[in-house]
mmCIF file of C-alpha atoms and ligand atoms in Angstrom:
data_model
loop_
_atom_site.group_PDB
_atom_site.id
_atom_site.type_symbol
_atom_site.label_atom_id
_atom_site.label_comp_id
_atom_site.label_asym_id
_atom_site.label_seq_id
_atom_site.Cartn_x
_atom_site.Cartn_y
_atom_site.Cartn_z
ATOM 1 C CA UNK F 1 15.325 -4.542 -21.270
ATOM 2 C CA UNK F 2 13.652 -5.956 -17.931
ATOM 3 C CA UNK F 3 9.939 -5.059 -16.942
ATOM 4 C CA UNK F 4 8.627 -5.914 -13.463
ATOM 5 C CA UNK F 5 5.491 -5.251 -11.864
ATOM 6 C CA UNK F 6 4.319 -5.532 -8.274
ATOM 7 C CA UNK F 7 0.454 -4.788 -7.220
ATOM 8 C CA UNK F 8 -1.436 -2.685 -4.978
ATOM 9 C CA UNK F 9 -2.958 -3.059 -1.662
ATOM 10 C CA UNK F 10 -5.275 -2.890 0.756
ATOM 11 C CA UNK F 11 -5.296 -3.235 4.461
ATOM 12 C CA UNK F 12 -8.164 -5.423 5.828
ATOM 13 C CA UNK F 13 -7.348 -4.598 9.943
ATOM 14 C CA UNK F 14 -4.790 -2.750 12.165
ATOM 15 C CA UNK F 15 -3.650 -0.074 9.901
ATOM 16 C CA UNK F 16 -2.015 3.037 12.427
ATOM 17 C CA UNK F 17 -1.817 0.091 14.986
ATOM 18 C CA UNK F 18 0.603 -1.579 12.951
ATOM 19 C CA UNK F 19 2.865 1.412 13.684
ATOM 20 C CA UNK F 20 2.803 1.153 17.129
ATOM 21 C CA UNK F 21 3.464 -2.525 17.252
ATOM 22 C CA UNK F 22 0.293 -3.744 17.101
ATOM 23 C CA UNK F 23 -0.602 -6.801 14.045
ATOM 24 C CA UNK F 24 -2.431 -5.956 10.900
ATOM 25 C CA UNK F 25 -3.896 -7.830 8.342
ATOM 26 C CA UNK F 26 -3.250 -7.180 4.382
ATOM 27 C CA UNK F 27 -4.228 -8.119 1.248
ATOM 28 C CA UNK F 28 -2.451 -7.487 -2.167
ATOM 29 C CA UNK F 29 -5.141 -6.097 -5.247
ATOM 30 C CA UNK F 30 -4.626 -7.030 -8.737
ATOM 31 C CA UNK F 31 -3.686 -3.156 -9.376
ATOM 32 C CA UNK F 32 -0.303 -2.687 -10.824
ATOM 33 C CA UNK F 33 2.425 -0.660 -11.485
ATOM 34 C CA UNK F 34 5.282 -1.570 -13.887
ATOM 35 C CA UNK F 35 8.631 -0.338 -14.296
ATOM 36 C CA UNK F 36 10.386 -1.135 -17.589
ATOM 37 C CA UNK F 37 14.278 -0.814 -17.360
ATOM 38 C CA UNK F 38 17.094 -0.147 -20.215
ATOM 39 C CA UNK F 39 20.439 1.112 -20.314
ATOM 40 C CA UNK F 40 20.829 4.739 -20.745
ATOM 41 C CA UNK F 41 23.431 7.539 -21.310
ATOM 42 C CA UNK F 42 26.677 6.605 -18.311
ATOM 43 C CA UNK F 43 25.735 8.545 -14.887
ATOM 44 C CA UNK F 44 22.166 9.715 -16.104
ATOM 45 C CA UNK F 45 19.108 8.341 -14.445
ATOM 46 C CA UNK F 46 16.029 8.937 -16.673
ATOM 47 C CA UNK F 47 13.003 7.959 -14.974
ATOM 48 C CA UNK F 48 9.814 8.556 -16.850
ATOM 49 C CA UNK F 49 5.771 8.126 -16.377
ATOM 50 C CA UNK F 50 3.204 9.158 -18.743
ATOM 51 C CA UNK F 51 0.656 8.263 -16.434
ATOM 52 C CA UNK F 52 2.168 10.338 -13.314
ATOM 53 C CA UNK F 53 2.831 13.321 -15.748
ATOM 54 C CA UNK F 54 6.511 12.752 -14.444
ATOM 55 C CA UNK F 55 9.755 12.555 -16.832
ATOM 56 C CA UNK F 56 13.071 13.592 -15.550
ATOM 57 C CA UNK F 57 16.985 13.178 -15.840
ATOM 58 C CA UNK F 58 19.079 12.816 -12.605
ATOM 59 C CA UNK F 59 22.925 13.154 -13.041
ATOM 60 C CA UNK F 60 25.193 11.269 -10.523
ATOM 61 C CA UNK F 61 22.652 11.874 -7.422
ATOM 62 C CA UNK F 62 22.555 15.762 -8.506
ATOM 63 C CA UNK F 63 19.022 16.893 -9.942
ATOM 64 C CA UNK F 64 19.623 17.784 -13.712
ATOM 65 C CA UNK F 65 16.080 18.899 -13.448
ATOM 66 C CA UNK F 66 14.691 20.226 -10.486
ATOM 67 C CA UNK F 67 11.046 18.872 -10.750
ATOM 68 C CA UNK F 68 9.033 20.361 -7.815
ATOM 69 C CA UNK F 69 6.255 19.325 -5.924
ATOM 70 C CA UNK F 70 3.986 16.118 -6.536
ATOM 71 C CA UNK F 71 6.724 15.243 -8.972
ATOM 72 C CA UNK F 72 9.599 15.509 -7.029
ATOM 73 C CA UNK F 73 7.895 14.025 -4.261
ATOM 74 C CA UNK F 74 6.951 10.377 -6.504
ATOM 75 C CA UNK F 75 11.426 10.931 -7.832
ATOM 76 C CA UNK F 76 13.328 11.275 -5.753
ATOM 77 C CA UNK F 77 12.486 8.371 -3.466
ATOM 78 C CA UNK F 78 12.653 6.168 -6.475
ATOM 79 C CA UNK F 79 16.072 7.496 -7.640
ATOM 80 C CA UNK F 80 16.752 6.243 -4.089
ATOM 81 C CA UNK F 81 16.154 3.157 -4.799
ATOM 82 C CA UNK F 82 17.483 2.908 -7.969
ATOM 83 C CA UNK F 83 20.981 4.043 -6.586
ATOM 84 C CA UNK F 84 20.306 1.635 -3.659
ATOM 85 C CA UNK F 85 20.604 -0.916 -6.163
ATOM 86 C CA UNK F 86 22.923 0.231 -8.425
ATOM 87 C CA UNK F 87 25.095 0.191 -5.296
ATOM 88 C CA UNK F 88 24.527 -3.162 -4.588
ATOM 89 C CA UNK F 89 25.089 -4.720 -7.423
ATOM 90 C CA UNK F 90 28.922 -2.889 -8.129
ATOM 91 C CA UNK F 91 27.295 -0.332 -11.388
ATOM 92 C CA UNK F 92 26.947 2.756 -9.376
ATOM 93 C CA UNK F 93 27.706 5.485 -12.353
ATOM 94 C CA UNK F 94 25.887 3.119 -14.686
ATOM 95 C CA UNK F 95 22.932 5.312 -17.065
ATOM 96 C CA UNK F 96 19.532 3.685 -17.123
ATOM 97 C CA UNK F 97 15.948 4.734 -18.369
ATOM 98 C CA UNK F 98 13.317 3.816 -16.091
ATOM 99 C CA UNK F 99 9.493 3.863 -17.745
ATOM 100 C CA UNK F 100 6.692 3.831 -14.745
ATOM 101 C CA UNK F 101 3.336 2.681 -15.117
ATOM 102 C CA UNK F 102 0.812 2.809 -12.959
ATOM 103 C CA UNK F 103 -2.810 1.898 -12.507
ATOM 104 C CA UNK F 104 -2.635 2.676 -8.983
ATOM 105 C CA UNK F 105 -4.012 5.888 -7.814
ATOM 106 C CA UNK F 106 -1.392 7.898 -6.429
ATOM 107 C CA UNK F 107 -1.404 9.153 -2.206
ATOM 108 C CA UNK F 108 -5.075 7.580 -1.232
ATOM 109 C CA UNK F 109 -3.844 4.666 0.638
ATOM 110 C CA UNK F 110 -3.614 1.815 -1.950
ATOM 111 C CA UNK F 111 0.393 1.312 -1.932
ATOM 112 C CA UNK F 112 0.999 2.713 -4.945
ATOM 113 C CA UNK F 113 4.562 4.788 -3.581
ATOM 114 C CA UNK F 114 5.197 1.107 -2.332
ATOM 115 C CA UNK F 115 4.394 -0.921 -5.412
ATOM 116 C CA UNK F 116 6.590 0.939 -7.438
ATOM 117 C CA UNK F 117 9.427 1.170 -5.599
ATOM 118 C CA UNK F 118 9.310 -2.923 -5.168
ATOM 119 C CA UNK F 119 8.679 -2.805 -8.669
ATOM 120 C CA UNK F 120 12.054 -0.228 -9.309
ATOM 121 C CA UNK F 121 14.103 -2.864 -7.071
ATOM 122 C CA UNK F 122 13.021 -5.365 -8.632
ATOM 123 C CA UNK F 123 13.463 -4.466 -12.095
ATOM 124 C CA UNK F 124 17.080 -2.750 -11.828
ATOM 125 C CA UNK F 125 18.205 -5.276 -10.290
ATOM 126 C CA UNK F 126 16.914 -8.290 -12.988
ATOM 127 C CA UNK F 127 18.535 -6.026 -15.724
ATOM 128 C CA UNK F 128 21.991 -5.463 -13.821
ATOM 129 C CA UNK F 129 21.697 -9.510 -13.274
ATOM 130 C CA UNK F 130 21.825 -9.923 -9.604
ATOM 131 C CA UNK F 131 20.089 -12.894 -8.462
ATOM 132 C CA UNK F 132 17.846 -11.231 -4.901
ATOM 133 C CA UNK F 133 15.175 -13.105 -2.851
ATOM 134 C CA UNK F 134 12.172 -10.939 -2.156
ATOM 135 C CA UNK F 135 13.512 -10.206 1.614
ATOM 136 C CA UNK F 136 15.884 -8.239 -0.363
ATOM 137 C CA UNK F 137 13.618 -6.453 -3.056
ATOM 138 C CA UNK F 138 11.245 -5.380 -0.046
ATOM 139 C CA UNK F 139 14.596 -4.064 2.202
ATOM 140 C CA UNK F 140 15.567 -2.032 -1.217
ATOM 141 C CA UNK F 141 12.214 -0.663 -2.069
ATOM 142 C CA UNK F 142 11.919 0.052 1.895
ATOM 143 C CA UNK F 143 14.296 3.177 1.361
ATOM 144 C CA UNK F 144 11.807 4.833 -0.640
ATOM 145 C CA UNK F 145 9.116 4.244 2.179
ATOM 146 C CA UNK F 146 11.401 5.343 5.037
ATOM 147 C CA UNK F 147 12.370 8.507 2.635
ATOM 148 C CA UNK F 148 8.411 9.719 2.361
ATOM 149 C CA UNK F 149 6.991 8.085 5.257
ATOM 150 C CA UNK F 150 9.158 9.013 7.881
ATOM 151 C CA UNK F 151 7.793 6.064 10.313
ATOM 152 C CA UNK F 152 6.772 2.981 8.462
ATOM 153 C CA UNK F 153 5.713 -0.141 9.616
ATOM 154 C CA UNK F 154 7.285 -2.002 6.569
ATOM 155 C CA UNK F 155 3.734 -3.266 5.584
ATOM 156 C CA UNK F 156 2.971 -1.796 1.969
ATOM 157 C CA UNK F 157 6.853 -2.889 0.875
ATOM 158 C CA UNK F 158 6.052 -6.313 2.263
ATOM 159 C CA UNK F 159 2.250 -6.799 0.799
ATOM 160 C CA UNK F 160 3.457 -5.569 -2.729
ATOM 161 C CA UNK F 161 6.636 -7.978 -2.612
ATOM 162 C CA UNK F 162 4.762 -11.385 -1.854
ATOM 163 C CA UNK F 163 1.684 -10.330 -2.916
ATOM 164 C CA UNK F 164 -1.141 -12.333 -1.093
ATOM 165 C CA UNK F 165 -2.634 -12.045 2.376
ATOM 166 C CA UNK F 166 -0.260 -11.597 5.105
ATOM 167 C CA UNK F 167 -0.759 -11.265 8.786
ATOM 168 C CA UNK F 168 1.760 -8.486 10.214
ATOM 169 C CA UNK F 169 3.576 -7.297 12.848
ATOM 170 C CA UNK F 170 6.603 -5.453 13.164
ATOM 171 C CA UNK F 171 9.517 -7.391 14.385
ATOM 172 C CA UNK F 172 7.698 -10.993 13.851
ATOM 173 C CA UNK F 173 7.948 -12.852 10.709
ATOM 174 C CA UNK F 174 4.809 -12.321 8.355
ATOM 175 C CA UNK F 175 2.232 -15.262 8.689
ATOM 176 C CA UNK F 176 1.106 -15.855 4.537
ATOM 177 C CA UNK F 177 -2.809 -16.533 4.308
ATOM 178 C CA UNK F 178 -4.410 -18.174 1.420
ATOM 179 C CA UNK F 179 -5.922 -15.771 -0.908
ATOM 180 C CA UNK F 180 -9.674 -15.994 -1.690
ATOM 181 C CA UNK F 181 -11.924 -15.421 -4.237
ATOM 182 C CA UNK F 182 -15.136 -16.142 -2.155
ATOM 183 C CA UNK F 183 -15.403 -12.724 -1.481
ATOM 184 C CA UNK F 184 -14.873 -9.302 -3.296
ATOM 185 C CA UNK F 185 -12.971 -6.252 -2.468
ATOM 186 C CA UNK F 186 -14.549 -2.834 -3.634
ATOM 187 C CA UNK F 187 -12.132 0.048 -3.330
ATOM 188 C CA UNK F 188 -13.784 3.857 -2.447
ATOM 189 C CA UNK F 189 -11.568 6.540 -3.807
ATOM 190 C CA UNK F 190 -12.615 9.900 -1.871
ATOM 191 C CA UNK F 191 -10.023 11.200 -4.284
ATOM 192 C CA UNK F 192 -8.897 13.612 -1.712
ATOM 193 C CA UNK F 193 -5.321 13.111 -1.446
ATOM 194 C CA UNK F 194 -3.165 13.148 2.158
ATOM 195 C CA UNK F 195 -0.138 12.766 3.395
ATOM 196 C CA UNK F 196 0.513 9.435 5.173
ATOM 197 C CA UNK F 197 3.620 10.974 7.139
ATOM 198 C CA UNK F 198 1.486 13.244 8.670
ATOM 199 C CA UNK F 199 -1.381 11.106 9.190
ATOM 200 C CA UNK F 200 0.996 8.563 11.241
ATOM 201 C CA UNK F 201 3.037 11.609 12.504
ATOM 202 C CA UNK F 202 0.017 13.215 14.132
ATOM 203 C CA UNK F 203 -1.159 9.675 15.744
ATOM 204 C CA UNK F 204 2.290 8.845 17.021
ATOM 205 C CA UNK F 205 2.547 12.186 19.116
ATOM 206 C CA UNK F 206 -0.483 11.112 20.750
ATOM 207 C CA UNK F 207 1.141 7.777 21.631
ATOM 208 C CA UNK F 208 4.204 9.629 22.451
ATOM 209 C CA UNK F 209 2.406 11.934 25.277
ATOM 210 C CA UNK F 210 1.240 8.954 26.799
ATOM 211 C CA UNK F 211 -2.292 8.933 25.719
ATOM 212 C CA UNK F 212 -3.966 6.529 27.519
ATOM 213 C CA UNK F 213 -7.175 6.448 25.486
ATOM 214 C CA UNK F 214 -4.924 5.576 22.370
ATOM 215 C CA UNK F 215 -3.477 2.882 24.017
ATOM 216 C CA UNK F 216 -6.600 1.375 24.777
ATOM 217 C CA UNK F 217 -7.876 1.722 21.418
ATOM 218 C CA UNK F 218 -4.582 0.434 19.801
ATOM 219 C CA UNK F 219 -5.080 -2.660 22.023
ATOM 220 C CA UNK F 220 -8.130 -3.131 21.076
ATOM 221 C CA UNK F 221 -7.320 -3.036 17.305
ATOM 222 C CA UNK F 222 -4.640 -5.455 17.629
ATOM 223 C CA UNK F 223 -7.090 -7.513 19.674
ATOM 224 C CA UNK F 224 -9.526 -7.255 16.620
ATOM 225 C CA UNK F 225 -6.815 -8.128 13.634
ATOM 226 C CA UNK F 226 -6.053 -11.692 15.539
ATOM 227 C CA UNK F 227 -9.899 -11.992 15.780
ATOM 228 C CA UNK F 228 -9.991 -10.777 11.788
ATOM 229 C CA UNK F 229 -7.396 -13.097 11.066
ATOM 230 C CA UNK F 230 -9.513 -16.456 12.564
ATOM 231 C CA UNK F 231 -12.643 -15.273 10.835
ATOM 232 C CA UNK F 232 -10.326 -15.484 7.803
ATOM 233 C CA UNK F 233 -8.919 -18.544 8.030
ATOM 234 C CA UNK F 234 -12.625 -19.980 9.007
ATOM 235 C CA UNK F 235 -14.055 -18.037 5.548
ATOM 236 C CA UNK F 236 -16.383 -16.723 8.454
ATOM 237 C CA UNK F 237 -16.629 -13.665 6.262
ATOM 238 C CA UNK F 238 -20.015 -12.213 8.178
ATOM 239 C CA UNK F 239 -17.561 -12.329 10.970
ATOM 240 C CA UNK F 240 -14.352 -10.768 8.915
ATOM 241 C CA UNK F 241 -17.234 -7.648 8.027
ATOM 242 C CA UNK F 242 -18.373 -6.924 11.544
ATOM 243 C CA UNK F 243 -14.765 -6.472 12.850
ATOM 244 C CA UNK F 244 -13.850 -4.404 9.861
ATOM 245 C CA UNK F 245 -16.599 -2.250 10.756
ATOM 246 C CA UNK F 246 -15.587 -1.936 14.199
ATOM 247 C CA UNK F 247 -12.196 -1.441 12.909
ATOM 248 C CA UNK F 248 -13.508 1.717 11.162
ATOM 249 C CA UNK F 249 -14.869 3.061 14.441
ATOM 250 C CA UNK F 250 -11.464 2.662 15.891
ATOM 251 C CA UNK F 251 -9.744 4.648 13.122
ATOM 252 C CA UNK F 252 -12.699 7.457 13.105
ATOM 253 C CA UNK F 253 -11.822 7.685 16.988
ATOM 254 C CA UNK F 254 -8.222 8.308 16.813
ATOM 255 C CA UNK F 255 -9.453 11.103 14.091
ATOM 256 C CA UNK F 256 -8.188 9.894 10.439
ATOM 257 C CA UNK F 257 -11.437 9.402 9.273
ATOM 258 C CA UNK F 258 -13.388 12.130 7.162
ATOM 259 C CA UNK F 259 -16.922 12.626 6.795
ATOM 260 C CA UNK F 260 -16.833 11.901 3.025
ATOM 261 C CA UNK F 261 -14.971 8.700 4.181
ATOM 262 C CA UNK F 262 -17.559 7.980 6.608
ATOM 263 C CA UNK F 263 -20.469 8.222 3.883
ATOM 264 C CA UNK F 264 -18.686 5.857 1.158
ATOM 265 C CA UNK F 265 -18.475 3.707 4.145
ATOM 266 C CA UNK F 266 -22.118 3.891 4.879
ATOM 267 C CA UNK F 267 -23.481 3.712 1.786
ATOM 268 C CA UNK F 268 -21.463 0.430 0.775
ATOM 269 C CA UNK F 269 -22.719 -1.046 4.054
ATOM 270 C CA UNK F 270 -26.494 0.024 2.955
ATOM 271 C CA UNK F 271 -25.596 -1.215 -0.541
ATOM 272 C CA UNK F 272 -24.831 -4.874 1.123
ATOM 273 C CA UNK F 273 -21.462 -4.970 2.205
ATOM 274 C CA UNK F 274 -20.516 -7.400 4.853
ATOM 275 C CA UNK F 275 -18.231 -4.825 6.762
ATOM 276 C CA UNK F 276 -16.753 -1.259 4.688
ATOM 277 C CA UNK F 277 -13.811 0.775 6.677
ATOM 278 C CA UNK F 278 -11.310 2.930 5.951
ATOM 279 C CA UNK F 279 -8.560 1.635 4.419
ATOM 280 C CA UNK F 280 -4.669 3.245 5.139
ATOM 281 C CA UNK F 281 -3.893 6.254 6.701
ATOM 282 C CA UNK F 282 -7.487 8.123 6.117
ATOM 283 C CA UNK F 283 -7.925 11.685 6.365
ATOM 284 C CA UNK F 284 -9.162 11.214 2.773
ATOM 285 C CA UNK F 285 -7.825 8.416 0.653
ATOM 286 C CA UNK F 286 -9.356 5.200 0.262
ATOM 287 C CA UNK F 287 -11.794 2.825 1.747
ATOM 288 C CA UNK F 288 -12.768 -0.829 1.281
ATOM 289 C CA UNK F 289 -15.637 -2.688 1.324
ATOM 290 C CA UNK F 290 -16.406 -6.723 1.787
ATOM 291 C CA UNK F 291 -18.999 -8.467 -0.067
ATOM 292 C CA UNK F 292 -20.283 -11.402 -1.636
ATOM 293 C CA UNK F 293 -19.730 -11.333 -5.249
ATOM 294 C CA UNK F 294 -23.483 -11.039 -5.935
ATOM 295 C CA UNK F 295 -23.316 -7.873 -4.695
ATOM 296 C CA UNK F 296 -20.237 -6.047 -5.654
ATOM 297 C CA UNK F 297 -21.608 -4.366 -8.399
ATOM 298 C CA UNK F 298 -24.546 -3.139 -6.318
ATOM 299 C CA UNK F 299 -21.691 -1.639 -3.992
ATOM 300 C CA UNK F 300 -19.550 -0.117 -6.287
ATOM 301 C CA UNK F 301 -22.625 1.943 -7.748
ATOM 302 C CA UNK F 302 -23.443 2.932 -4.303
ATOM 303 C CA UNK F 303 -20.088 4.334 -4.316
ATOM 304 C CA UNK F 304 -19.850 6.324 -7.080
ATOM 305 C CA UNK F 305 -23.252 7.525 -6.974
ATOM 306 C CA UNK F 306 -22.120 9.080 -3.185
ATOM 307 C CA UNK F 307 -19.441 10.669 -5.253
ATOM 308 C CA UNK F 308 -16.379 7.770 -4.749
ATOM 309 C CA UNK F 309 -14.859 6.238 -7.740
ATOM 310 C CA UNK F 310 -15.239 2.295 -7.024
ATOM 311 C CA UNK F 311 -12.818 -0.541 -8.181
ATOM 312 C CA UNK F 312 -13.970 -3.979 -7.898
ATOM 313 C CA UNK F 313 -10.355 -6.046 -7.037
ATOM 314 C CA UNK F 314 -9.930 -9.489 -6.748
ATOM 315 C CA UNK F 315 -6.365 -10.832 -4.777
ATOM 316 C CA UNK F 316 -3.266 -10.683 -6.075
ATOM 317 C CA UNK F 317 -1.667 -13.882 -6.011
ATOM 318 C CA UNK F 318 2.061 -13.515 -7.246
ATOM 319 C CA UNK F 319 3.329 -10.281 -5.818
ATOM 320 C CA UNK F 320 6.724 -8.843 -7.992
ATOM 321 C CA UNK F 321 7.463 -10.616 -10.462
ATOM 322 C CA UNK F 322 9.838 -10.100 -13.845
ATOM 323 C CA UNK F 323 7.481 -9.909 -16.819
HETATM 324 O O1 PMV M 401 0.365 4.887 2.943
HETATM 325 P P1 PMV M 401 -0.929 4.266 3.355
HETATM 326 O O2 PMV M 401 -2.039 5.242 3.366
HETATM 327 O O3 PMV M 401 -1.218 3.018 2.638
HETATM 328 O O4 PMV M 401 -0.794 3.882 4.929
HETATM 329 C C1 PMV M 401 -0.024 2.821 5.362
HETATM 330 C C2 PMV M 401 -0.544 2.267 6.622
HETATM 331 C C3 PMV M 401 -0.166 2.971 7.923
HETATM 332 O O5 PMV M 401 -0.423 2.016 8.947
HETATM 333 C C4 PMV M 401 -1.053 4.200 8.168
HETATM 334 C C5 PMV M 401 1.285 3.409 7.967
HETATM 335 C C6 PMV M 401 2.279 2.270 8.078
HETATM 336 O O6 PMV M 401 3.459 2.520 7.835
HETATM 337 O O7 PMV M 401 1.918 1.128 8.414
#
């Protein structure tokens, strides 16, 4: 038996951007999701989640059990992966059980299709013994994201994988930040739930047409993440809060904001917060707040008396890793 577990995330700056080539900053939230892996019946995949509500049997890439919407939708893109691997390693036709858990809310921006997959990768390929770098878990678990995503940057597989606070930008090699705990993170679940594909679908048509206000905008949030990213390094965290606040105005601009969004972001701010935006694709989801630890629980109440549900994170430091 092998168990691995990979953690959540937040982005800090750039998210949409990202897509279109511009850098974004990330941070990885001690929120997990663990996959427990043991041999099963030859050519059946079971893969199984109390906490999803999700428990099915795949035989030799053929659905034994058609599971339809939300849980098809988490499945399939992990049996991806799974076969990915088995593939890799020489087993394909191997049976394996697969047990998911997850304290990562599912399709509100926090990586949890992400974390699990890394998580999957990672630990199928532990049990089936082949030695992989985390290049290679994040390039495996990046099937599942290209499966529901359509368009990804690559920056949830890569956050989950190291874990951390990485600078990134597609085609560049990611730039590893220290982690801090000088400063909380308060997540803002609107609890409405999106699709990201669409989200990034609907922005990238407007980039496609030649949108010249987007451009400007995208500039100017890349512009912001390298400005984000100096703050950072300088623990000028007053600094690190304005820009995330003008990184919210960006994102409510382009249109993936939401008015219920928009108030968790407000009231965080009133609560204390040193900067509160969005945080993923929007158009529900999750958003983040900075703050001082004196005043994170202040914050999180603010939250969840606007009708959010808060979680006060701290950084993860590890990324994967084989329990
Ligand atoms: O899936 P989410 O909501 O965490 O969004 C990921 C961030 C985007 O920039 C919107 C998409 C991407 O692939 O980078």
């Amino acid at each position: 038996m092998t168990v691995a577990r990979s953690p959540a995330k937040v982005i800090v700056t750039g998210e949409h951007f990202v897509v279109h080539g511009q850098p974004a900053l990330a941070a990885a939230v001690n929120l997990y999701s663990t996959v427990v892996v043991e041999s099963g019946s030859p050519g059946i995949i079971e893969i199984s989640s109390s906490e999803l509500g999700i428990d099915a049997r795949f035989q030799t890439e053929a659905l034994e059990k058609n599971p339809e919407g939300s849980e098809r939708s988490i499945l399939e893109p992990l049996l991806l992966v799974v076969e990915r691997t088995l593939e890799r390693s020489g087993s394909k036709g191997l049976g394996l059980r697969l047990q998911v858990k997850s304290q990562i809310p599912v399709g509100v921006g926090l990586g949890s299709s992400a974390s699990t997959a890394v998580s999957t990768a990672a630990a199928v390929a532990h049990f089936l013994g082949l030695q992989l770098d985390r290049r290679q878990i994040c390039e495996l678990a990046s099937v599942q994201e290209q499966f529901i995503h359509k368009k990804p940057s690559g920056i949830d597989a890569l956050i989950t994988t190291y874990g951390g606070v990485v600078l990134f930008k597609i085609g560049l090699s990611p730039v590893h930040l220290q982690p801090t705990d000088e400063v909380r993170i308060i997540i803002g679940n609107t609890g409405a739930a999106r699709s990201t594909g669409d989200l990034v679908s609907k922005v990238s048509h407007r980039v496609q047409l030649g949108d010249r206000d987007l451009t400007r905008i995208s500039d100017a949030a890349g512009q912001l993440t390298l400005q984000a990213v100096n703050a950072y390094k300088k623990k000028d965290f007053l600094q690190l809060g304005r820009l995330m606040n003008e990184n919210h105005e960006l994102l409510r601009q382009i249109g993936v904001s939401t008015p219920q969004l928009d108030r968790l972001v407000e009231v965080a701010r009133d609560a204390g917060a040193l900067g509160a935006k969005l945080t993923g694709a929007g158009g529900g989801g999750c958003m983040i707040a900075l703050s001082r630890p004196e005043h994170d629980k202040r914050i999180s109440k603010a939250i969840d008396a606007a009708g959010g549900r808060s979680y006060i994170v701290a950084m993860d430091r590890l990324g994967v890793k084989i329990d």
